[in-house]
Amino acid sequence: MAAHAEGFERWLVGRGYSWSAASCRVWHFDHLSRWLEREGLCPEEGLTPAQLKQFSTAHRAAGYATLSSPSSMKLPLAYLREAEVLRTAGSPAPAGHVGLLIGDYRRYLAHERGLSVKTLNEYERVVRPFLTEREQPDGLELQRLTAADVSVFLARECPKRSLSEAKQLVKGLRSLLHYLHVEGLIDAPLRGAVPGVADLRGRALPRGLEPATVASLLASCDRAQTVGLRDYAILLLLARLGLRAFEVAAMCLEDVDWHRGEIVVRGKGSRRDCLPLPVDVGEALASYLRCRPQSGSRALFLRVIGSRVELTSKAVSMRVYAACARAGLPEVGAHRLRHTAATDMLRAGASLPEIAQVLRHKTLQMTTEYARVDRVALRTLARPWPVGAR
């Protein structure tokens, strides 16, 4: 892989690594290249998880203590994928009837539904076992697919999975069956044959945080440091505007319109919504931007330590966990702050349609979940207890 070493070094520097740190990574890249040559492997064959584990073992056995774990290969793999030396993660397999169909299915979801790459990968992961069962040497047995086949598959697979995994399987299978019917690959619309997954969690009240708890989370951010300013702005976006973690991670510099006092939110399905920018949120963003790390990335929130790359949705959630740890509070996720924003608006007298607009719900029915929090209003609907009843 010597031909890619110089490009890898420039790629690292462009992501915020110093020249000395980039040189260390290129040295590790060189060791990997030499190991592949000794083993007689090309990158496509030798950079599988199993082979990378073998390389890390050999690297440690040679006496090297740094960059000796499989996780140290994330940066080389990311560069090689961008340089198209390796197949992109989640892309369809180059051969096989299942791989060809999934490739067409992914293109349909991306172009017709506007789904993100992360969602495409998740859908592929859950539907691939179903299609693999239908594969034959001469193609896929889809024309003879029946509702009974779908039921048998779900009855076998759902008990093996957690509640969230079972719901994801059902969701992905419905999407796949709809696509197969639209494309004429199956005659009957079998999407309706996929049952829902029983979930009793919706009976509980939405769990918003108390104002004192939110204040403690915000106070835990050291705003004398860049990290603290960034985390403070992230927490305010989650708690005041009810953004999702991936929506915070997807924000770009041009999404904040300072003249109009508005902010663009990149939501589900490539949807973009414009929300008013509260004064305290705008002040927090301005304070962070004054010391935001220099980077070629247009992402609003960047890593401060190490490479200057954009935060992922997982990293945004981790900032909430870190704030809980600093404040000495039980760990809560980023979505709890979304519930907090909704319940705070309800307590302040906002109507359900107004809350739905801020949370960007597709239907008002999704927002009615928060009506159960307003116990004072609900008491007016309760019928009086019968006199003399026990």
Tab-separated table of C-alpha atoms in Angstrom:
chain	number	residue	atom	x	y	z
A	1	MET	CA	0.000	0.000	0.000
A	2	ALA	CA	3.016	2.272	-0.422
A	3	ALA	CA	1.264	4.178	-3.215
A	4	HIS	CA	-1.346	5.354	-0.722
A	5	ALA	CA	1.009	6.435	2.106
A	6	GLU	CA	1.452	10.042	0.974
A	7	GLY	CA	-2.267	10.481	0.403
A	8	PHE	CA	-2.990	9.021	3.829
A	9	GLU	CA	-0.618	11.542	5.450
A	10	ARG	CA	-2.264	14.509	3.675
A	11	TRP	CA	-5.695	13.121	4.603
A	12	LEU	CA	-4.715	13.029	8.295
A	13	VAL	CA	-3.353	16.577	8.263
A	14	GLY	CA	-6.521	17.776	6.591
A	15	ARG	CA	-8.513	16.281	9.461
A	16	GLY	CA	-6.586	18.266	12.082
A	17	TYR	CA	-3.682	15.943	12.970
A	18	SER	CA	-0.287	17.540	13.441
A	19	TRP	CA	2.501	16.513	11.076
A	20	SER	CA	4.220	14.537	13.856
A	21	ALA	CA	1.024	12.650	14.737
A	22	ALA	CA	0.359	11.997	11.047
A	23	SER	CA	3.913	10.643	10.615
A	24	CYS	CA	3.325	8.210	13.473
A	25	ARG	CA	0.135	6.978	11.796
A	26	VAL	CA	1.933	6.596	8.449
A	27	TRP	CA	4.627	4.549	10.214
A	28	HIS	CA	1.862	2.244	11.454
A	29	PHE	CA	0.381	2.203	7.937
A	30	ASP	CA	3.774	1.072	6.624
A	31	HIS	CA	3.924	-1.797	9.129
A	32	LEU	CA	0.471	-2.929	8.018
A	33	SER	CA	1.529	-2.820	4.367
A	34	ARG	CA	4.627	-4.917	5.047
A	35	TRP	CA	2.594	-7.452	7.035
A	36	LEU	CA	0.130	-7.827	4.159
A	37	GLU	CA	3.042	-8.410	1.790
A	38	ARG	CA	4.552	-11.078	4.037
A	39	GLU	CA	1.208	-12.835	4.310
A	40	GLY	CA	0.634	-12.626	0.561
A	41	LEU	CA	-2.627	-10.683	0.957
A	42	CYS	CA	-4.066	-7.763	-0.961
A	43	PRO	CA	-5.897	-5.030	1.026
A	44	GLU	CA	-9.352	-6.330	0.028
A	45	GLU	CA	-8.459	-9.780	1.411
A	46	GLY	CA	-6.284	-8.780	4.363
A	47	LEU	CA	-8.299	-5.971	5.936
A	48	THR	CA	-11.132	-8.087	7.251
A	49	PRO	CA	-11.831	-8.008	11.033
A	50	ALA	CA	-10.232	-11.421	11.527
A	51	GLN	CA	-7.089	-10.481	9.608
A	52	LEU	CA	-6.784	-7.145	11.394
A	53	LYS	CA	-6.886	-8.963	14.713
A	54	GLN	CA	-4.032	-11.171	13.518
A	55	PHE	CA	-2.050	-8.097	12.479
A	56	SER	CA	-2.533	-6.488	15.906
A	57	THR	CA	-1.346	-9.681	17.606
A	58	ALA	CA	1.727	-9.810	15.374
A	59	HIS	CA	2.396	-6.107	15.974
A	60	ARG	CA	2.368	-6.591	19.760
A	61	ALA	CA	4.493	-9.739	19.493
A	62	ALA	CA	7.116	-7.703	17.637
A	63	GLY	CA	7.444	-5.486	20.727
A	64	TYR	CA	5.353	-2.480	19.703
A	65	ALA	CA	3.148	-1.075	22.474
A	66	THR	CA	1.488	1.793	20.595
A	67	LEU	CA	-1.230	1.439	17.944
A	68	SER	CA	-1.414	-2.267	18.687
A	69	SER	CA	-5.173	-2.775	19.050
A	70	PRO	CA	-7.701	-3.455	16.255
A	71	SER	CA	-9.363	-0.094	17.005
A	72	SER	CA	-6.193	1.669	15.831
A	73	MET	CA	-7.134	0.590	12.295
A	74	LYS	CA	-10.211	2.854	12.100
A	75	LEU	CA	-8.359	5.736	10.442
A	76	PRO	CA	-6.500	3.646	7.799
A	77	LEU	CA	-9.724	1.829	6.921
A	78	ALA	CA	-11.665	5.102	6.652
A	79	TYR	CA	-9.047	6.550	4.303
A	80	LEU	CA	-8.844	3.426	2.131
A	81	ARG	CA	-12.619	3.404	1.768
A	82	GLU	CA	-12.674	7.063	0.756
A	83	ALA	CA	-9.871	6.350	-1.725
A	84	GLU	CA	-12.020	3.466	-3.047
A	85	VAL	CA	-9.293	0.943	-2.301
A	86	LEU	CA	-11.787	-0.930	-0.130
A	87	ARG	CA	-15.484	-1.483	-0.614
A	88	THR	CA	-17.541	1.064	1.355
A	89	ALA	CA	-19.052	-0.304	4.561
A	90	GLY	CA	-22.642	-1.347	4.038
A	91	SER	CA	-22.424	-1.427	0.228
A	92	PRO	CA	-23.889	-4.483	-1.453
A	93	ALA	CA	-21.817	-7.577	-2.007
A	94	PRO	CA	-20.264	-7.698	-5.490
A	95	ALA	CA	-21.886	-11.016	-6.415
A	96	GLY	CA	-24.924	-13.116	-5.620
A	97	HIS	CA	-28.635	-12.736	-6.198
A	98	VAL	CA	-29.186	-11.347	-2.680
A	99	GLY	CA	-26.455	-8.751	-3.114
A	100	LEU	CA	-27.869	-7.559	-6.440
A	101	LEU	CA	-31.390	-7.223	-5.063
A	102	ILE	CA	-30.198	-5.407	-1.943
A	103	GLY	CA	-28.233	-3.004	-4.144
A	104	ASP	CA	-31.409	-2.116	-6.051
A	105	TYR	CA	-33.330	-1.890	-2.766
A	106	ARG	CA	-30.788	0.520	-1.274
A	107	ARG	CA	-30.943	2.748	-4.358
A	108	TYR	CA	-34.743	2.812	-4.100
A	109	LEU	CA	-34.610	3.821	-0.425
A	110	ALA	CA	-31.985	6.487	-1.079
A	111	HIS	CA	-33.623	8.073	-4.145
A	112	GLU	CA	-37.334	7.551	-3.492
A	113	ARG	CA	-37.408	7.758	0.299
A	114	GLY	CA	-34.400	10.016	0.942
A	115	LEU	CA	-33.018	7.794	3.721
A	116	SER	CA	-29.534	8.304	5.158
A	117	VAL	CA	-26.666	5.868	4.659
A	118	LYS	CA	-26.919	4.827	8.311
A	119	THR	CA	-30.585	3.905	7.863
A	120	LEU	CA	-29.819	2.059	4.625
A	121	ASN	CA	-27.216	-0.031	6.421
A	122	GLU	CA	-29.667	-0.830	9.203
A	123	TYR	CA	-32.391	-1.897	6.773
A	124	GLU	CA	-29.935	-4.074	4.863
A	125	ARG	CA	-28.762	-5.737	8.072
A	126	VAL	CA	-32.260	-6.816	9.124
A	127	VAL	CA	-33.635	-7.923	5.725
A	128	ARG	CA	-30.586	-9.787	4.428
A	129	PRO	CA	-31.304	-12.999	6.478
A	130	PHE	CA	-34.867	-13.090	5.102
A	131	LEU	CA	-33.652	-12.835	1.501
A	132	THR	CA	-30.820	-15.302	2.056
A	133	GLU	CA	-33.378	-17.972	2.985
A	134	ARG	CA	-35.050	-17.472	-0.402
A	135	GLU	CA	-31.851	-17.715	-2.466
A	136	GLN	CA	-31.498	-20.558	-4.968
A	137	PRO	CA	-28.767	-21.289	-7.534
A	138	ASP	CA	-30.894	-19.827	-10.328
A	139	GLY	CA	-32.273	-16.817	-8.407
A	140	LEU	CA	-34.548	-15.845	-5.514
A	141	GLU	CA	-37.824	-17.642	-4.829
A	142	LEU	CA	-40.003	-14.560	-4.531
A	143	GLN	CA	-42.980	-15.244	-6.797
A	144	ARG	CA	-44.120	-18.062	-4.508
A	145	LEU	CA	-43.672	-15.971	-1.341
A	146	THR	CA	-46.776	-16.089	0.877
A	147	ALA	CA	-47.993	-14.459	4.083
A	148	ALA	CA	-47.349	-17.768	5.846
A	149	ASP	CA	-43.646	-17.606	4.894
A	150	VAL	CA	-43.424	-14.129	6.404
A	151	SER	CA	-45.192	-15.240	9.604
A	152	VAL	CA	-42.974	-18.308	10.018
A	153	PHE	CA	-39.827	-16.191	9.620
A	154	LEU	CA	-40.957	-13.612	12.193
A	155	ALA	CA	-42.195	-16.234	14.652
A	156	ARG	CA	-38.739	-17.811	14.570
A	157	GLU	CA	-36.604	-14.665	14.583
A	158	CYS	CA	-38.420	-12.223	16.890
A	159	PRO	CA	-38.068	-14.308	20.102
A	160	LYS	CA	-34.286	-14.308	19.575
A	161	ARG	CA	-34.111	-10.515	19.651
A	162	SER	CA	-34.609	-7.688	22.096
A	163	LEU	CA	-37.728	-5.554	21.860
A	164	SER	CA	-35.995	-2.777	19.905
A	165	GLU	CA	-34.320	-5.285	17.565
A	166	ALA	CA	-37.632	-7.070	16.923
A	167	LYS	CA	-39.303	-3.750	16.106
A	168	GLN	CA	-36.469	-2.874	13.728
A	169	LEU	CA	-36.813	-6.269	12.013
A	170	VAL	CA	-40.555	-5.768	11.537
A	171	LYS	CA	-40.034	-2.238	10.224
A	172	GLY	CA	-37.360	-3.331	7.754
A	173	LEU	CA	-39.366	-6.313	6.537
A	174	ARG	CA	-42.434	-4.150	5.881
A	175	SER	CA	-40.290	-1.783	3.831
A	176	LEU	CA	-38.745	-4.631	1.829
A	177	LEU	CA	-42.108	-6.269	1.059
A	178	HIS	CA	-43.504	-2.931	-0.084
A	179	TYR	CA	-40.529	-2.498	-2.410
A	180	LEU	CA	-40.871	-6.038	-3.818
A	181	HIS	CA	-44.538	-5.430	-4.599
A	182	VAL	CA	-43.919	-2.006	-6.183
A	183	GLU	CA	-41.225	-3.506	-8.413
A	184	GLY	CA	-43.484	-6.401	-9.418
A	185	LEU	CA	-41.233	-9.035	-7.853
A	186	ILE	CA	-44.128	-10.408	-5.793
A	187	ASP	CA	-47.776	-10.487	-6.818
A	188	ALA	CA	-49.521	-9.910	-3.476
A	189	PRO	CA	-48.977	-6.842	-1.237
A	190	LEU	CA	-47.586	-8.769	1.740
A	191	ARG	CA	-46.688	-5.697	3.767
A	192	GLY	CA	-49.942	-6.075	5.712
A	193	ALA	CA	-48.973	-9.618	6.682
A	194	VAL	CA	-46.263	-8.286	9.012
A	195	PRO	CA	-47.751	-7.909	12.517
A	196	GLY	CA	-46.746	-5.297	15.047
A	197	VAL	CA	-44.542	-6.014	18.048
A	198	ALA	CA	-46.245	-5.852	21.434
A	199	ASP	CA	-44.758	-2.995	23.423
A	200	LEU	CA	-46.136	-2.013	26.826
A	201	ARG	CA	-43.641	0.782	27.362
A	202	GLY	CA	-46.029	3.352	25.893
A	203	ARG	CA	-48.258	3.027	28.967
A	204	ALA	CA	-45.741	4.941	31.056
A	205	LEU	CA	-45.730	8.732	31.181
A	206	PRO	CA	-43.109	10.591	29.114
A	207	ARG	CA	-40.094	11.053	31.367
A	208	GLY	CA	-39.013	14.672	31.231
A	209	LEU	CA	-36.334	16.003	33.562
A	210	GLU	CA	-37.024	18.516	36.280
A	211	PRO	CA	-35.787	22.097	35.680
A	212	ALA	CA	-33.283	21.761	38.525
A	213	THR	CA	-31.797	18.660	36.889
A	214	VAL	CA	-31.400	20.419	33.533
A	215	ALA	CA	-29.804	23.382	35.323
A	216	SER	CA	-27.309	21.010	36.975
A	217	LEU	CA	-26.394	19.485	33.613
A	218	LEU	CA	-25.784	22.919	32.101
A	219	ALA	CA	-23.829	24.124	35.138
A	220	SER	CA	-21.486	21.111	34.854
A	221	CYS	CA	-20.046	22.502	31.601
A	222	ASP	CA	-16.817	24.433	32.132
A	223	ARG	CA	-17.388	27.363	29.792
A	224	ALA	CA	-13.843	28.571	30.292
A	225	GLN	CA	-12.821	25.701	27.983
A	226	THR	CA	-13.745	25.044	24.339
A	227	VAL	CA	-15.119	21.612	25.232
A	228	GLY	CA	-17.367	23.145	27.868
A	229	LEU	CA	-18.683	25.819	25.499
A	230	ARG	CA	-19.435	23.179	22.869
A	231	ASP	CA	-21.190	20.841	25.327
A	232	TYR	CA	-23.200	23.709	26.793
A	233	ALA	CA	-24.497	24.659	23.330
A	234	ILE	CA	-25.335	21.008	22.563
A	235	LEU	CA	-27.276	20.567	25.802
A	236	LEU	CA	-29.251	23.747	25.174
A	237	LEU	CA	-30.207	22.610	21.667
A	238	LEU	CA	-31.416	19.291	23.054
A	239	ALA	CA	-33.292	20.728	26.036
A	240	ARG	CA	-34.710	23.952	24.548
A	241	LEU	CA	-35.532	22.935	20.976
A	242	GLY	CA	-36.023	19.203	21.518
A	243	LEU	CA	-33.595	18.192	18.773
A	244	ARG	CA	-32.592	14.580	18.271
A	245	ALA	CA	-28.937	13.606	18.727
A	246	PHE	CA	-28.410	12.958	15.015
A	247	GLU	CA	-29.983	16.332	14.173
A	248	VAL	CA	-27.454	18.112	16.388
A	249	ALA	CA	-24.616	16.140	14.787
A	250	ALA	CA	-25.858	17.007	11.268
A	251	MET	CA	-25.915	20.773	11.824
A	252	CYS	CA	-23.647	22.862	9.605
A	253	LEU	CA	-22.310	26.396	9.967
A	254	GLU	CA	-24.674	27.712	7.303
A	255	ASP	CA	-27.710	26.303	9.150
A	256	VAL	CA	-27.664	29.226	11.609
A	257	ASP	CA	-29.216	32.395	10.145
A	258	TRP	CA	-28.056	35.122	12.514
A	259	HIS	CA	-29.908	37.912	10.722
A	260	ARG	CA	-33.305	36.212	10.833
A	261	GLY	CA	-32.721	34.540	14.201
A	262	GLU	CA	-33.518	31.092	12.788
A	263	ILE	CA	-31.908	27.705	12.651
A	264	VAL	CA	-32.308	24.928	10.059
A	265	VAL	CA	-32.816	21.396	11.389
A	266	ARG	CA	-31.922	18.460	9.138
A	267	GLY	CA	-34.392	15.814	10.265
A	268	LYS	CA	-35.534	12.373	9.209
A	269	GLY	CA	-35.929	11.517	5.553
A	270	SER	CA	-33.749	14.445	4.378
A	271	ARG	CA	-36.395	16.795	5.734
A	272	ARG	CA	-35.348	20.363	6.581
A	273	ASP	CA	-37.284	22.561	8.982
A	274	CYS	CA	-36.671	26.117	10.115
A	275	LEU	CA	-37.095	26.932	13.815
A	276	PRO	CA	-36.763	30.207	15.724
A	277	LEU	CA	-33.417	30.541	17.476
A	278	PRO	CA	-33.928	31.336	21.182
A	279	VAL	CA	-31.695	34.070	22.555
A	280	ASP	CA	-29.928	31.854	25.105
A	281	VAL	CA	-29.244	29.165	22.484
A	282	GLY	CA	-27.934	31.776	20.038
A	283	GLU	CA	-25.609	33.245	22.684
A	284	ALA	CA	-24.291	29.770	23.525
A	285	LEU	CA	-23.619	29.009	19.834
A	286	ALA	CA	-21.885	32.361	19.328
A	287	SER	CA	-19.619	31.791	22.342
A	288	TYR	CA	-18.656	28.351	21.044
A	289	LEU	CA	-18.034	29.553	17.477
A	290	ARG	CA	-15.564	32.192	18.702
A	291	CYS	CA	-13.200	29.398	19.787
A	292	ARG	CA	-14.335	26.576	17.456
A	293	PRO	CA	-11.297	24.602	16.218
A	294	GLN	CA	-10.020	25.491	12.764
A	295	SER	CA	-11.102	22.855	10.264
A	296	GLY	CA	-12.106	22.415	6.652
A	297	SER	CA	-15.289	20.720	7.817
A	298	ARG	CA	-18.542	22.718	7.616
A	299	ALA	CA	-20.022	20.773	10.534
A	300	LEU	CA	-21.055	23.008	13.413
A	301	PHE	CA	-19.818	20.755	16.214
A	302	LEU	CA	-16.329	19.284	15.987
A	303	ARG	CA	-14.060	17.185	18.109
A	304	VAL	CA	-11.715	19.400	20.093
A	305	ILE	CA	-9.060	16.820	20.972
A	306	GLY	CA	-7.345	14.859	18.212
A	307	SER	CA	-8.684	15.081	14.676
A	308	ARG	CA	-10.972	18.052	13.983
A	309	VAL	CA	-13.827	15.976	12.607
A	310	GLU	CA	-17.559	16.389	13.084
A	311	LEU	CA	-19.285	14.795	16.048
A	312	THR	CA	-21.419	11.737	15.334
A	313	SER	CA	-24.870	11.196	16.845
A	314	LYS	CA	-23.299	8.721	19.257
A	315	ALA	CA	-20.747	11.348	20.298
A	316	VAL	CA	-23.564	13.832	20.979
A	317	SER	CA	-25.249	11.277	23.246
A	318	MET	CA	-21.941	10.680	24.991
A	319	ARG	CA	-21.717	14.412	25.804
A	320	VAL	CA	-25.027	14.091	27.686
A	321	TYR	CA	-23.695	11.069	29.589
A	322	ALA	CA	-20.535	13.004	30.442
A	323	ALA	CA	-22.592	15.927	31.775
A	324	CYS	CA	-24.578	13.531	33.982
A	325	ALA	CA	-21.333	12.122	35.385
A	326	ARG	CA	-19.946	15.594	36.102
A	327	ALA	CA	-23.177	16.675	37.807
A	328	GLY	CA	-23.375	13.476	39.888
A	329	LEU	CA	-26.755	12.553	38.362
A	330	PRO	CA	-28.101	9.218	37.130
A	331	GLU	CA	-27.259	8.632	33.482
A	332	VAL	CA	-29.904	9.785	30.984
A	333	GLY	CA	-29.875	9.785	27.198
A	334	ALA	CA	-30.188	12.666	24.763
A	335	HIS	CA	-33.796	11.727	23.975
A	336	ARG	CA	-34.796	12.431	27.584
A	337	LEU	CA	-33.961	16.073	26.917
A	338	ARG	CA	-36.337	15.991	23.940
A	339	HIS	CA	-39.079	14.781	26.301
A	340	THR	CA	-38.058	17.573	28.679
A	341	ALA	CA	-38.503	20.236	26.000
A	342	ALA	CA	-42.002	18.926	25.217
A	343	THR	CA	-43.161	18.732	28.830
A	344	ASP	CA	-41.748	22.208	29.574
A	345	MET	CA	-43.690	23.672	26.654
A	346	LEU	CA	-46.846	21.932	27.851
A	347	ARG	CA	-46.424	23.305	31.383
A	348	ALA	CA	-45.924	26.784	29.919
A	349	GLY	CA	-49.328	26.597	28.239
A	350	ALA	CA	-48.339	25.613	24.696
A	351	SER	CA	-50.939	23.688	22.707
A	352	LEU	CA	-50.294	20.246	21.230
A	353	PRO	CA	-50.174	21.597	17.625
A	354	GLU	CA	-47.530	24.116	18.726
A	355	ILE	CA	-45.475	21.374	20.395
A	356	ALA	CA	-45.839	19.204	17.282
A	357	GLN	CA	-44.407	22.027	15.166
A	358	VAL	CA	-41.339	22.407	17.385
A	359	LEU	CA	-40.725	18.649	17.628
A	360	ARG	CA	-41.485	18.290	13.887
A	361	HIS	CA	-43.808	15.319	14.321
A	362	LYS	CA	-45.406	14.008	11.140
A	363	THR	CA	-48.810	13.620	12.783
A	364	LEU	CA	-50.478	15.191	15.796
A	365	GLN	CA	-51.141	11.697	17.138
A	366	MET	CA	-47.443	11.354	17.949
A	367	THR	CA	-47.630	14.499	20.089
A	368	THR	CA	-50.717	13.411	22.063
A	369	GLU	CA	-48.403	11.221	24.134
A	370	TYR	CA	-47.447	14.353	26.053
A	371	ALA	CA	-51.067	15.176	26.871
A	372	ARG	CA	-50.903	12.509	29.577
A	373	VAL	CA	-48.350	14.618	31.455
A	374	ASP	CA	-50.882	17.405	32.076
A	375	ARG	CA	-52.623	15.733	35.012
A	376	VAL	CA	-54.496	18.905	36.009
A	377	ALA	CA	-56.244	19.068	32.633
A	378	LEU	CA	-56.860	15.331	32.649
A	379	ARG	CA	-58.711	15.538	35.994
A	380	THR	CA	-61.469	17.557	34.286
A	381	LEU	CA	-62.112	14.541	32.059
A	382	ALA	CA	-62.318	12.001	34.878
A	383	ARG	CA	-65.823	10.977	35.814
A	384	PRO	CA	-66.756	11.236	39.506
A	385	TRP	CA	-66.515	8.075	41.585
A	386	PRO	CA	-69.990	6.479	42.097
A	387	VAL	CA	-71.505	7.266	45.487
A	388	GLY	CA	-71.469	4.245	47.770
A	389	ALA	CA	-69.045	2.281	45.616
A	390	ARG	CA	-66.344	0.321	47.370
